[in-house]
């Protein structure tokens, strides 16, 4: 080591780390010296800690020798030395051997040591113990938890919490002490060793009650599965108003949230709501925000008055000076506005003030919220105020704003002119690829969904590609021009722009321009076709292969004068392949281990085709409601924080809840329809592996899962009905949740109450191990009437499970005993014959369907009915697709209309409108069904499950 | 989205200087559980995370940022920044209270001299203050005076090998010791 750097080490101001080896040597020396010099040792240990906290590590042997040297410091009783020694030991515990050796010394400290370092000793002890030695510390922990010194009690509680993974049942033994300490009065104690020269206003509080937070959370670990005692605890604690600590109150709110999420039956009734009122007017904004979060993110559990209460609280928090509070409040509102923008609009005034907030995340949240809550009158004004500060914000924020504008313009199609003007002006600004891409993306959407905007928007794009520096964008725009240009009134104007690209650009852009050009030749305009052919011929000698190839292909197709159909099929296909499925199938094909499968070429027909119409309708739905998925996405990130993979690198942004726009497009398409298709495919391939069932032909439809038992019973059973043209196959999924019982020969005994259905055979499970799952298939033949419509016959199936049960540890010869287990009935319902389908014009379809039937149901008392839940259930049981976002209940209304659409397995349309009316006495539901098949319409309207 | 009922609410505490060098970094994990979280186990990833975070926050004056699936509150001083890092759905104010508690405690123990130099000079007190605020991810205390009152001052001076007691009693003891010794010598020697 050079003298130069050595000098530097002595200088505390230097950011150069002290040398590892010399710190190590000095530590060993100082700790082994006699007598021990506390000041010198504390300085050395702080150097050692500096190394640890800068990411330096020592090899295991050296760590261990450090560990033992430091333990010698226990000979000196200076508390200030002892405190830092404990910290060093705590850091070394995870990297040293034989740490148990120090247990006795630590325990001695906990019993007789000075109060100032007792808490440190308690916390360090929990690092030293392991599952086998914790018994010896039981008494110590109990005593410390009930100690009246809050620091000691807290440390013991936190340590117990740390110990849970290795010894939950031992910690459980001191549950009484834990419970006691929630309500006990403990105080904060100071010591002469810790008096700092403080200014007088830094008074040390008598008690900070933080131990309540620790004790409560620890207690929850043992009570989380026992709902009743948990509710009792919550009520007791609140009646006596014992919780003085804000963190403890937050924890309480979270327990309630878990409760109401886990158990749909718990409604926030009169007993719980007063608690919320207290929390919403708490002196700590932390508690207020947590309560608002709970209410607004679980809005279906609260009535609109309660939701408004929470929004009012947030409204007042929007104008507090503390940045973090404003941020949190606006973040909650922004998320809530996705679901229910009307209610948030009361905060519009406060939100508008936040547009110019110094924290850019806050202003972006404010704008995007405003864009969601905005109505058609305020749109123009909003856009103006946004334009004024677009220059000041970074690309990431711009993308968020553009994304919001995009959603807005689809919401208010009439305003497309001002939107396009705004987009056009920012398109000319400086900016990176992602920024430009999101603008182009937005314009694309406007073109797609607002046909009137086409001429202006296409013109804008044409001008943009004249000096566009991003190849990828040029290619996409050219593709769009090729598709949309020929349909416009004056196609030839676009030809010039496109041909300019052929002359001026790189080969990638040139080749896509060629295809775009050839599309213009497909409209029946002979002059245009002729000139395009001439233009194309010039590219025959292009230096790039791809450009030449495409030119030759296009010319060849176009010159085949008699039959332009081929050309149209190749150049302008009117369907799309489902890309996610295509990708999946291709990778399956390529990764197949069986080489012989390559003899056959890839079968493109496996991939479902989506017609343009369907694709567009479906896409619009996704775009409008797309934001909803982001909520889920965000929570996914939470659930699985380890998955901080590359995606985050793309979305490296402060507000990642909003800016995933770029990659979200691909993901969004994997939604309802695709999910449905994928699931059907999975079922189909599973079923086709059973020879008996394979011969039934194609699977027409599979129902949702129906639970036939409670989730907590010994055997959990759910069933899926698979409909074939002449058969129904019921798949019973059975889970054996018992630890010690093996089931053998598990089968279903069923009785069907309609004679037209005939049971054929079942495929039982031979052996079901403890905690494992299995499937039983049961086949029933469907009635075969000549008129296919008459085959929609409803039925009730009574099921029971039969099996031979055996003990896990029983001897081999044991035959076990036969038993039966009753499970719930399964219905064959109209929904089993209906496939959820999307339509982009529900009203039109509705008007065209001739057969109608209707019925009225009384759902019962207002308080006992959760409308959102009823709707979700209807959608599931009806097996139809909710249209026009009608599955989401808008706020505060007493009536709601749900629109559902589907197709029967015979490919006939069926549509439902379900009207709900809520009055003080009851909730009424009127169901009107229209369709093409009389039987199905009648059955549908007469039953709700 | 369900809230986290666990006590583990702090993912990491960082103090970086204005050249994004580490002054203090600690990524927390439960002491008796293993984790595969990259950010905790992989030092390279940590460095990258810190560099990116620093780039996003340096001289931004905005107190809070959502960054790589974390909610992060921070406070910038003349030549260092303190970060408190929590989960994405963590209560923002809760994190901020931890930050305030900790920085408030720094102010008390460093006697309002908040700069990198005094942080490093009193590194022992700084690390004890952090340890008294957060214990492996669990918040121990958020009140700055209470945190500061748990931090011991360094020992004032080292005692040498020989204890010299200068009080009256000390003199008397020394005198008695000498008297006894001399008396013994006299008896033996002569």
mmCIF file of N, CA, C and O in Angstrom, chain A residues 15 39-40 42-43 53-54 80 83 90-91 116 120 123 126-127 161-162 188 193-196 198 203 208 214 247 251 254 286 290 293 322-323 328 331 359 396 637-638 644 653-654, chain B residues 4-5 7-8 22 25-26 31-32 37 56 62-63 66 69-70 88-92 94 97 100 108 116 121 123-124 131-132 135-136 139 141 145-146 148-153 158:
data_model
loop_
_atom_site.group_PDB
_atom_site.id
_atom_site.type_symbol
_atom_site.label_atom_id
_atom_site.label_comp_id
_atom_site.label_asym_id
_atom_site.label_seq_id
_atom_site.Cartn_x
_atom_site.Cartn_y
_atom_site.Cartn_z
ATOM 1 N N UNK A 15 -13.660 10.322 0.505
ATOM 2 C CA UNK A 15 -14.662 9.311 0.218
ATOM 3 C C UNK A 15 -14.015 7.965 -0.079
ATOM 4 O O UNK A 15 -14.695 6.999 -0.347
ATOM 5 N N UNK A 39 -12.648 3.992 23.384
ATOM 6 C CA UNK A 39 -12.760 5.013 22.342
ATOM 7 C C UNK A 39 -12.144 4.531 21.042
ATOM 8 O O UNK A 39 -12.731 4.646 19.972
ATOM 9 N N UNK A 40 -10.960 3.955 21.183
ATOM 10 C CA UNK A 40 -10.251 3.481 20.008
ATOM 11 C C UNK A 40 -11.051 2.366 19.333
ATOM 12 O O UNK A 40 -11.203 2.328 18.101
ATOM 13 N N UNK A 42 -14.277 1.761 19.442
ATOM 14 C CA UNK A 42 -15.504 2.220 18.803
ATOM 15 C C UNK A 42 -15.171 2.835 17.435
ATOM 16 O O UNK A 42 -15.859 2.606 16.451
ATOM 17 N N UNK A 43 -14.061 3.595 17.395
ATOM 18 C CA UNK A 43 -13.649 4.199 16.125
ATOM 19 C C UNK A 43 -13.354 3.100 15.091
ATOM 20 O O UNK A 43 -13.769 3.179 13.935
ATOM 21 N N UNK A 53 -21.076 -1.513 5.066
ATOM 22 C CA UNK A 53 -22.176 -0.774 4.469
ATOM 23 C C UNK A 53 -21.800 -0.171 3.119
ATOM 24 O O UNK A 53 -22.577 0.559 2.526
ATOM 25 N N UNK A 54 -20.564 -0.431 2.683
ATOM 26 C CA UNK A 54 -20.224 0.000 1.330
ATOM 27 C C UNK A 54 -20.170 -1.204 0.414
ATOM 28 O O UNK A 54 -19.756 -1.102 -0.729
ATOM 29 N N UNK A 80 -21.367 2.587 25.480
ATOM 30 C CA UNK A 80 -21.264 3.098 24.116
ATOM 31 C C UNK A 80 -20.436 2.165 23.239
ATOM 32 O O UNK A 80 -20.638 2.081 22.046
ATOM 33 N N UNK A 83 -22.795 -0.974 22.537
ATOM 34 C CA UNK A 83 -23.837 -0.770 21.536
ATOM 35 C C UNK A 83 -23.318 -1.005 20.121
ATOM 36 O O UNK A 83 -23.925 -1.691 19.317
ATOM 37 N N UNK A 90 -24.171 -8.193 14.868
ATOM 38 C CA UNK A 90 -25.379 -8.432 14.087
ATOM 39 C C UNK A 90 -25.037 -8.561 12.602
ATOM 40 O O UNK A 90 -25.548 -9.433 11.908
ATOM 41 N N UNK A 91 -24.146 -7.686 12.141
ATOM 42 C CA UNK A 91 -23.776 -7.733 10.730
ATOM 43 C C UNK A 91 -22.955 -8.978 10.399
ATOM 44 O O UNK A 91 -23.002 -9.485 9.287
ATOM 45 N N UNK A 116 -29.533 0.743 28.400
ATOM 46 C CA UNK A 116 -29.287 1.390 27.114
ATOM 47 C C UNK A 116 -28.940 0.380 26.032
ATOM 48 O O UNK A 116 -29.343 0.513 24.885
ATOM 49 N N UNK A 120 -30.462 -3.636 22.109
ATOM 50 C CA UNK A 120 -29.546 -4.113 21.081
ATOM 51 C C UNK A 120 -29.212 -5.580 21.310
ATOM 52 O O UNK A 120 -29.121 -6.368 20.377
ATOM 53 N N UNK A 123 -32.141 -7.775 20.220
ATOM 54 C CA UNK A 123 -32.247 -7.916 18.766
ATOM 55 C C UNK A 123 -31.121 -8.779 18.206
ATOM 56 O O UNK A 123 -31.324 -9.553 17.275
ATOM 57 N N UNK A 126 -31.691 -12.614 18.502
ATOM 58 C CA UNK A 126 -32.545 -13.307 17.527
ATOM 59 C C UNK A 126 -31.770 -13.705 16.276
ATOM 60 O O UNK A 126 -32.180 -14.585 15.545
ATOM 61 N N UNK A 127 -30.628 -13.069 16.026
ATOM 62 C CA UNK A 127 -29.801 -13.453 14.870
ATOM 63 C C UNK A 127 -28.961 -14.669 15.209
ATOM 64 O O UNK A 127 -28.549 -15.424 14.338
ATOM 65 N N UNK A 161 -40.722 -11.542 15.814
ATOM 66 C CA UNK A 161 -41.212 -11.532 14.439
ATOM 67 C C UNK A 161 -40.156 -12.109 13.493
ATOM 68 O O UNK A 161 -40.463 -12.899 12.607
ATOM 69 N N UNK A 162 -38.897 -11.706 13.726
ATOM 70 C CA UNK A 162 -37.820 -12.246 12.887
ATOM 71 C C UNK A 162 -37.706 -13.761 13.035
ATOM 72 O O UNK A 162 -37.305 -14.456 12.123
ATOM 73 N N UNK A 188 -40.820 5.615 27.329
ATOM 74 C CA UNK A 188 -39.508 5.708 26.728
ATOM 75 C C UNK A 188 -38.512 6.145 27.785
ATOM 76 O O UNK A 188 -38.768 7.084 28.539
ATOM 77 N N UNK A 193 -25.913 8.297 28.807
ATOM 78 C CA UNK A 193 -24.958 8.067 27.722
ATOM 79 C C UNK A 193 -25.447 8.635 26.391
ATOM 80 O O UNK A 193 -24.714 8.680 25.425
ATOM 81 N N UNK A 194 -26.734 8.975 26.350
ATOM 82 C CA UNK A 194 -27.256 9.375 25.060
ATOM 83 C C UNK A 194 -27.743 10.819 25.044
ATOM 84 O O UNK A 194 -28.520 11.202 24.200
ATOM 85 N N UNK A 195 -27.320 11.629 26.003
ATOM 86 C CA UNK A 195 -27.758 13.027 25.960
ATOM 87 C C UNK A 195 -26.972 13.757 24.895
ATOM 88 O O UNK A 195 -25.746 13.784 24.920
ATOM 89 N N UNK A 196 -27.688 14.305 23.974
ATOM 90 C CA UNK A 196 -27.042 15.081 22.920
ATOM 91 C C UNK A 196 -27.324 16.538 23.164
ATOM 92 O O UNK A 196 -28.295 16.905 23.811
ATOM 93 N N UNK A 198 -29.036 19.050 22.395
ATOM 94 C CA UNK A 198 -30.166 19.328 21.524
ATOM 95 C C UNK A 198 -30.723 20.711 21.780
ATOM 96 O O UNK A 198 -30.583 21.261 22.855
ATOM 97 N N UNK A 203 -38.029 17.821 22.156
ATOM 98 C CA UNK A 203 -38.389 17.115 23.371
ATOM 99 C C UNK A 203 -38.513 15.617 23.107
ATOM 100 O O UNK A 203 -39.083 15.204 22.098
ATOM 101 N N UNK A 208 -43.747 6.601 22.498
ATOM 102 C CA UNK A 208 -44.162 6.751 21.106
ATOM 103 C C UNK A 208 -45.146 5.648 20.707
ATOM 104 O O UNK A 208 -45.615 5.618 19.585
ATOM 105 N N UNK A 214 -45.791 -3.145 16.609
ATOM 106 C CA UNK A 214 -45.074 -4.408 16.542
ATOM 107 C C UNK A 214 -45.907 -5.548 17.116
ATOM 108 O O UNK A 214 -46.000 -6.623 16.525
ATOM 109 N N UNK A 247 -48.868 4.005 13.003
ATOM 110 C CA UNK A 247 -48.476 2.806 12.261
ATOM 111 C C UNK A 247 -49.363 1.634 12.645
ATOM 112 O O UNK A 247 -49.763 0.831 11.805
ATOM 113 N N UNK A 251 -51.856 -0.569 10.235
ATOM 114 C CA UNK A 251 -51.842 -2.023 10.230
ATOM 115 C C UNK A 251 -53.262 -2.561 10.412
ATOM 116 O O UNK A 251 -53.667 -3.497 9.743
ATOM 117 N N UNK A 254 -55.151 -2.389 7.279
ATOM 118 C CA UNK A 254 -54.743 -3.442 6.341
ATOM 119 C C UNK A 254 -55.357 -4.788 6.714
ATOM 120 O O UNK A 254 -55.698 -5.582 5.841
ATOM 121 N N UNK A 286 -51.107 9.889 7.154
ATOM 122 C CA UNK A 286 -50.748 8.519 6.785
ATOM 123 C C UNK A 286 -51.943 7.590 6.965
ATOM 124 O O UNK A 286 -52.255 6.771 6.103
ATOM 125 N N UNK A 290 -54.316 5.734 4.025
ATOM 126 C CA UNK A 290 -54.457 4.293 3.995
ATOM 127 C C UNK A 290 -55.937 3.897 3.971
ATOM 128 O O UNK A 290 -56.337 2.984 3.259
ATOM 129 N N UNK A 293 -57.350 4.578 0.533
ATOM 130 C CA UNK A 293 -56.884 3.539 -0.380
ATOM 131 C C UNK A 293 -57.763 2.317 -0.264
ATOM 132 O O UNK A 293 -58.221 1.751 -1.245
ATOM 133 N N UNK A 322 -47.090 19.341 2.096
ATOM 134 C CA UNK A 322 -46.129 18.240 2.007
ATOM 135 C C UNK A 322 -46.266 17.498 0.673
ATOM 136 O O UNK A 322 -47.321 16.949 0.343
ATOM 137 N N UNK A 323 -45.173 17.481 -0.092
ATOM 138 C CA UNK A 323 -45.189 16.871 -1.422
ATOM 139 C C UNK A 323 -45.666 15.430 -1.398
ATOM 140 O O UNK A 323 -46.479 15.021 -2.217
ATOM 141 N N UNK A 328 -49.289 11.059 -2.897
ATOM 142 C CA UNK A 328 -50.049 9.865 -2.547
ATOM 143 C C UNK A 328 -51.530 10.057 -2.849
ATOM 144 O O UNK A 328 -52.182 9.171 -3.406
ATOM 145 N N UNK A 331 -52.186 10.063 -6.562
ATOM 146 C CA UNK A 331 -51.965 8.720 -7.114
ATOM 147 C C UNK A 331 -53.198 7.841 -6.885
ATOM 148 O O UNK A 331 -53.633 7.109 -7.774
ATOM 149 N N UNK A 359 -43.357 19.103 -8.448
ATOM 150 C CA UNK A 359 -43.040 17.688 -8.638
ATOM 151 C C UNK A 359 -43.741 17.194 -9.894
ATOM 152 O O UNK A 359 -44.965 17.194 -9.991
ATOM 153 N N UNK A 396 -40.591 10.838 -20.783
ATOM 154 C CA UNK A 396 -41.443 9.832 -20.137
ATOM 155 C C UNK A 396 -42.793 10.408 -19.775
ATOM 156 O O UNK A 396 -43.829 9.772 -19.955
ATOM 157 N N UNK A 637 -47.016 -6.712 -10.314
ATOM 158 C CA UNK A 637 -45.652 -6.341 -9.974
ATOM 159 C C UNK A 637 -45.468 -6.468 -8.472
ATOM 160 O O UNK A 637 -44.455 -6.930 -7.987
ATOM 161 N N UNK A 638 -46.512 -6.098 -7.743
ATOM 162 C CA UNK A 638 -46.387 -6.185 -6.298
ATOM 163 C C UNK A 638 -46.280 -7.612 -5.833
ATOM 164 O O UNK A 638 -45.485 -7.954 -4.980
ATOM 165 N N UNK A 644 -38.417 -8.366 -11.300
ATOM 166 C CA UNK A 644 -37.996 -7.071 -11.822
ATOM 167 C C UNK A 644 -37.072 -7.327 -12.989
ATOM 168 O O UNK A 644 -35.869 -7.201 -12.904
ATOM 169 N N UNK A 653 -39.442 4.238 -15.370
ATOM 170 C CA UNK A 653 -40.043 5.553 -15.252
ATOM 171 C C UNK A 653 -40.567 5.720 -13.869
ATOM 172 O O UNK A 653 -40.881 4.794 -13.164
ATOM 173 N N UNK A 654 -40.674 6.941 -13.489
ATOM 174 C CA UNK A 654 -41.175 7.196 -12.160
ATOM 175 C C UNK A 654 -42.599 6.710 -12.020
ATOM 176 O O UNK A 654 -42.991 6.214 -10.993
ATOM 177 N N UNK B 4 -49.901 -5.004 2.225
ATOM 178 C CA UNK B 4 -48.945 -5.886 2.832
ATOM 179 C C UNK B 4 -49.096 -5.818 4.348
ATOM 180 O O UNK B 4 -48.876 -4.789 4.948
ATOM 181 N N UNK B 5 -49.506 -6.912 4.960
ATOM 182 C CA UNK B 5 -49.710 -6.860 6.404
ATOM 183 C C UNK B 5 -48.453 -7.249 7.172
ATOM 184 O O UNK B 5 -48.468 -7.318 8.380
ATOM 185 N N UNK B 7 -44.671 -6.971 8.743
ATOM 186 C CA UNK B 7 -43.928 -5.866 9.355
ATOM 187 C C UNK B 7 -42.766 -5.425 8.463
ATOM 188 O O UNK B 7 -42.246 -4.340 8.628
ATOM 189 N N UNK B 8 -42.351 -6.303 7.568
ATOM 190 C CA UNK B 8 -41.216 -5.935 6.705
ATOM 191 C C UNK B 8 -41.679 -4.904 5.693
ATOM 192 O O UNK B 8 -42.323 -5.241 4.716
ATOM 193 N N UNK B 22 -21.087 5.379 -2.360
ATOM 194 C CA UNK B 22 -21.843 4.931 -1.204
ATOM 195 C C UNK B 22 -21.290 5.516 0.080
ATOM 196 O O UNK B 22 -20.081 5.457 0.324
ATOM 197 N N UNK B 25 -25.142 1.867 2.604
ATOM 198 C CA UNK B 25 -26.168 1.140 1.851
ATOM 199 C C UNK B 25 -26.503 -0.121 2.611
ATOM 200 O O UNK B 25 -25.622 -0.837 3.065
ATOM 201 N N UNK B 26 -27.764 -0.353 2.759
ATOM 202 C CA UNK B 26 -28.161 -1.607 3.397
ATOM 203 C C UNK B 26 -29.473 -2.060 2.751
ATOM 204 O O UNK B 26 -30.466 -1.348 2.784
ATOM 205 N N UNK B 31 -33.845 -11.971 8.657
ATOM 206 C CA UNK B 31 -32.605 -12.668 9.017
ATOM 207 C C UNK B 31 -32.696 -14.191 8.920
ATOM 208 O O UNK B 31 -31.688 -14.854 8.745
ATOM 209 N N UNK B 32 -33.900 -14.744 9.046
ATOM 210 C CA UNK B 32 -33.981 -16.207 9.037
ATOM 211 C C UNK B 32 -34.643 -16.756 7.791
ATOM 212 O O UNK B 32 -35.162 -17.852 7.776
ATOM 213 N N UNK B 37 -34.270 -12.616 -4.310
ATOM 214 C CA UNK B 37 -34.390 -11.292 -4.902
ATOM 215 C C UNK B 37 -33.013 -10.775 -5.339
ATOM 216 O O UNK B 37 -32.090 -10.675 -4.539
ATOM 217 N N UNK B 56 -31.950 9.662 -11.680
ATOM 218 C CA UNK B 56 -33.341 10.128 -11.696
ATOM 219 C C UNK B 56 -33.622 11.186 -10.645
ATOM 220 O O UNK B 56 -34.556 11.955 -10.773
ATOM 221 N N UNK B 62 -37.752 16.502 -5.530
ATOM 222 C CA UNK B 62 -39.176 16.180 -5.528
ATOM 223 C C UNK B 62 -39.591 15.180 -4.458
ATOM 224 O O UNK B 62 -40.725 14.739 -4.468
ATOM 225 N N UNK B 63 -38.701 14.824 -3.567
ATOM 226 C CA UNK B 63 -39.057 14.048 -2.375
ATOM 227 C C UNK B 63 -39.493 12.609 -2.613
ATOM 228 O O UNK B 63 -39.291 11.751 -1.774
ATOM 229 N N UNK B 66 -41.480 6.923 -7.978
ATOM 230 C CA UNK B 66 -41.745 5.499 -8.155
ATOM 231 C C UNK B 66 -40.701 4.996 -9.124
ATOM 232 O O UNK B 66 -40.565 5.526 -10.221
ATOM 233 N N UNK B 69 -40.403 -0.565 -9.649
ATOM 234 C CA UNK B 69 -41.261 -1.305 -8.711
ATOM 235 C C UNK B 69 -40.980 -0.994 -7.254
ATOM 236 O O UNK B 69 -41.150 -1.857 -6.393
ATOM 237 N N UNK B 70 -40.513 0.201 -6.988
ATOM 238 C CA UNK B 70 -40.336 0.614 -5.605
ATOM 239 C C UNK B 70 -40.911 2.007 -5.417
ATOM 240 O O UNK B 70 -40.886 2.816 -6.340
ATOM 241 N N UNK B 88 -43.977 -1.031 -3.893
ATOM 242 C CA UNK B 88 -44.741 -0.145 -4.768
ATOM 243 C C UNK B 88 -46.064 0.282 -4.127
ATOM 244 O O UNK B 88 -46.525 1.390 -4.328
ATOM 245 N N UNK B 89 -46.664 -0.597 -3.340
ATOM 246 C CA UNK B 89 -47.961 -0.238 -2.778
ATOM 247 C C UNK B 89 -47.838 0.237 -1.335
ATOM 248 O O UNK B 89 -48.821 0.401 -0.641
ATOM 249 N N UNK B 90 -46.616 0.440 -0.888
ATOM 250 C CA UNK B 90 -46.410 0.885 0.484
ATOM 251 C C UNK B 90 -46.990 2.289 0.670
ATOM 252 O O UNK B 90 -47.025 3.079 -0.261
ATOM 253 N N UNK B 91 -47.468 2.536 1.862
ATOM 254 C CA UNK B 91 -47.976 3.863 2.190
ATOM 255 C C UNK B 91 -46.832 4.881 2.093
ATOM 256 O O UNK B 91 -45.834 4.778 2.806
ATOM 257 N N UNK B 92 -47.011 5.855 1.208
ATOM 258 C CA UNK B 92 -45.926 6.800 0.951
ATOM 259 C C UNK B 92 -45.552 7.601 2.192
ATOM 260 O O UNK B 92 -44.377 7.891 2.435
ATOM 261 N N UNK B 94 -45.867 6.721 5.293
ATOM 262 C CA UNK B 94 -45.158 5.870 6.232
ATOM 263 C C UNK B 94 -43.660 5.912 5.940
ATOM 264 O O UNK B 94 -42.839 6.114 6.828
ATOM 265 N N UNK B 97 -42.274 9.272 6.875
ATOM 266 C CA UNK B 97 -42.076 9.450 8.309
ATOM 267 C C UNK B 97 -40.783 8.787 8.772
ATOM 268 O O UNK B 97 -40.105 9.303 9.649
ATOM 269 N N UNK B 100 -38.094 11.153 7.727
ATOM 270 C CA UNK B 100 -38.021 12.328 8.603
ATOM 271 C C UNK B 100 -37.469 11.982 9.967
ATOM 272 O O UNK B 100 -36.684 12.732 10.538
ATOM 273 N N UNK B 108 -30.010 15.914 15.230
ATOM 274 C CA UNK B 108 -29.749 16.032 16.664
ATOM 275 C C UNK B 108 -28.350 15.520 17.002
ATOM 276 O O UNK B 108 -27.572 16.201 17.660
ATOM 277 N N UNK B 116 -21.484 15.734 4.358
ATOM 278 C CA UNK B 116 -20.854 14.429 4.240
ATOM 279 C C UNK B 116 -19.714 14.274 5.246
ATOM 280 O O UNK B 116 -19.549 13.219 5.847
ATOM 281 N N UNK B 121 -17.366 11.599 9.939
ATOM 282 C CA UNK B 121 -16.656 11.747 11.214
ATOM 283 C C UNK B 121 -17.418 11.067 12.338
ATOM 284 O O UNK B 121 -16.834 10.485 13.238
ATOM 285 N N UNK B 123 -19.491 8.532 12.028
ATOM 286 C CA UNK B 123 -20.110 7.385 11.363
ATOM 287 C C UNK B 123 -20.691 6.402 12.380
ATOM 288 O O UNK B 123 -21.722 5.794 12.153
ATOM 289 N N UNK B 124 -20.027 6.278 13.553
ATOM 290 C CA UNK B 124 -20.525 5.349 14.565
ATOM 291 C C UNK B 124 -21.943 5.722 14.988
ATOM 292 O O UNK B 124 -22.832 4.877 15.057
ATOM 293 N N UNK B 131 -29.650 1.879 12.707
ATOM 294 C CA UNK B 131 -30.014 0.591 13.295
ATOM 295 C C UNK B 131 -31.167 0.741 14.283
ATOM 296 O O UNK B 131 -31.948 -0.184 14.475
ATOM 297 N N UNK B 132 -31.263 1.897 14.911
ATOM 298 C CA UNK B 132 -32.358 2.104 15.851
ATOM 299 C C UNK B 132 -33.642 2.551 15.140
ATOM 300 O O UNK B 132 -34.689 2.669 15.762
ATOM 301 N N UNK B 135 -34.798 -2.181 11.720
ATOM 302 C CA UNK B 135 -34.090 -3.422 12.030
ATOM 303 C C UNK B 135 -34.451 -4.452 10.970
ATOM 304 O O UNK B 135 -35.563 -4.980 10.973
ATOM 305 N N UNK B 136 -33.524 -4.707 10.079
ATOM 306 C CA UNK B 136 -33.752 -5.655 8.984
ATOM 307 C C UNK B 136 -35.126 -5.499 8.334
ATOM 308 O O UNK B 136 -35.883 -6.461 8.191
ATOM 309 N N UNK B 139 -39.675 -1.335 10.831
ATOM 310 C CA UNK B 139 -39.529 0.004 11.411
ATOM 311 C C UNK B 139 -39.530 -0.114 12.927
ATOM 312 O O UNK B 139 -40.443 -0.665 13.526
ATOM 313 N N UNK B 141 -38.726 2.737 14.967
ATOM 314 C CA UNK B 141 -39.122 4.011 15.548
ATOM 315 C C UNK B 141 -39.163 5.060 14.444
ATOM 316 O O UNK B 141 -38.386 4.988 13.494
ATOM 317 N N UNK B 145 -36.538 12.388 17.955
ATOM 318 C CA UNK B 145 -35.916 12.551 19.271
ATOM 319 C C UNK B 145 -35.741 11.204 19.950
ATOM 320 O O UNK B 145 -34.727 10.958 20.615
ATOM 321 N N UNK B 146 -36.732 10.332 19.767
ATOM 322 C CA UNK B 146 -36.618 9.016 20.382
ATOM 323 C C UNK B 146 -35.482 8.222 19.755
ATOM 324 O O UNK B 146 -34.743 7.521 20.455
ATOM 325 N N UNK B 148 -32.777 9.495 18.346
ATOM 326 C CA UNK B 148 -31.522 10.097 18.791
ATOM 327 C C UNK B 148 -31.233 9.708 20.234
ATOM 328 O O UNK B 148 -30.073 9.490 20.617
ATOM 329 N N UNK B 149 -32.285 9.586 21.040
ATOM 330 C CA UNK B 149 -32.076 9.259 22.447
ATOM 331 C C UNK B 149 -31.645 7.819 22.646
ATOM 332 O O UNK B 149 -31.357 7.404 23.759
ATOM 333 N N UNK B 150 -31.643 7.038 21.595
ATOM 334 C CA UNK B 150 -31.154 5.665 21.708
ATOM 335 C C UNK B 150 -29.689 5.560 21.274
ATOM 336 O O UNK B 150 -29.092 4.500 21.374
ATOM 337 N N UNK B 151 -29.142 6.638 20.759
ATOM 338 C CA UNK B 151 -27.776 6.572 20.226
ATOM 339 C C UNK B 151 -26.775 7.030 21.286
ATOM 340 O O UNK B 151 -26.861 8.155 21.779
ATOM 341 N N UNK B 152 -25.850 6.153 21.620
ATOM 342 C CA UNK B 152 -24.852 6.542 22.617
ATOM 343 C C UNK B 152 -23.778 7.433 22.011
ATOM 344 O O UNK B 152 -23.388 7.254 20.858
ATOM 345 N N UNK B 153 -23.326 8.385 22.810
ATOM 346 C CA UNK B 153 -22.177 9.185 22.390
ATOM 347 C C UNK B 153 -20.937 8.327 22.459
ATOM 348 O O UNK B 153 -20.880 7.383 23.249
ATOM 349 N N UNK B 158 -9.814 7.603 26.272
ATOM 350 C CA UNK B 158 -9.309 6.290 26.657
ATOM 351 C C UNK B 158 -8.480 6.410 27.918
ATOM 352 O O UNK B 158 -7.636 7.295 28.029
#
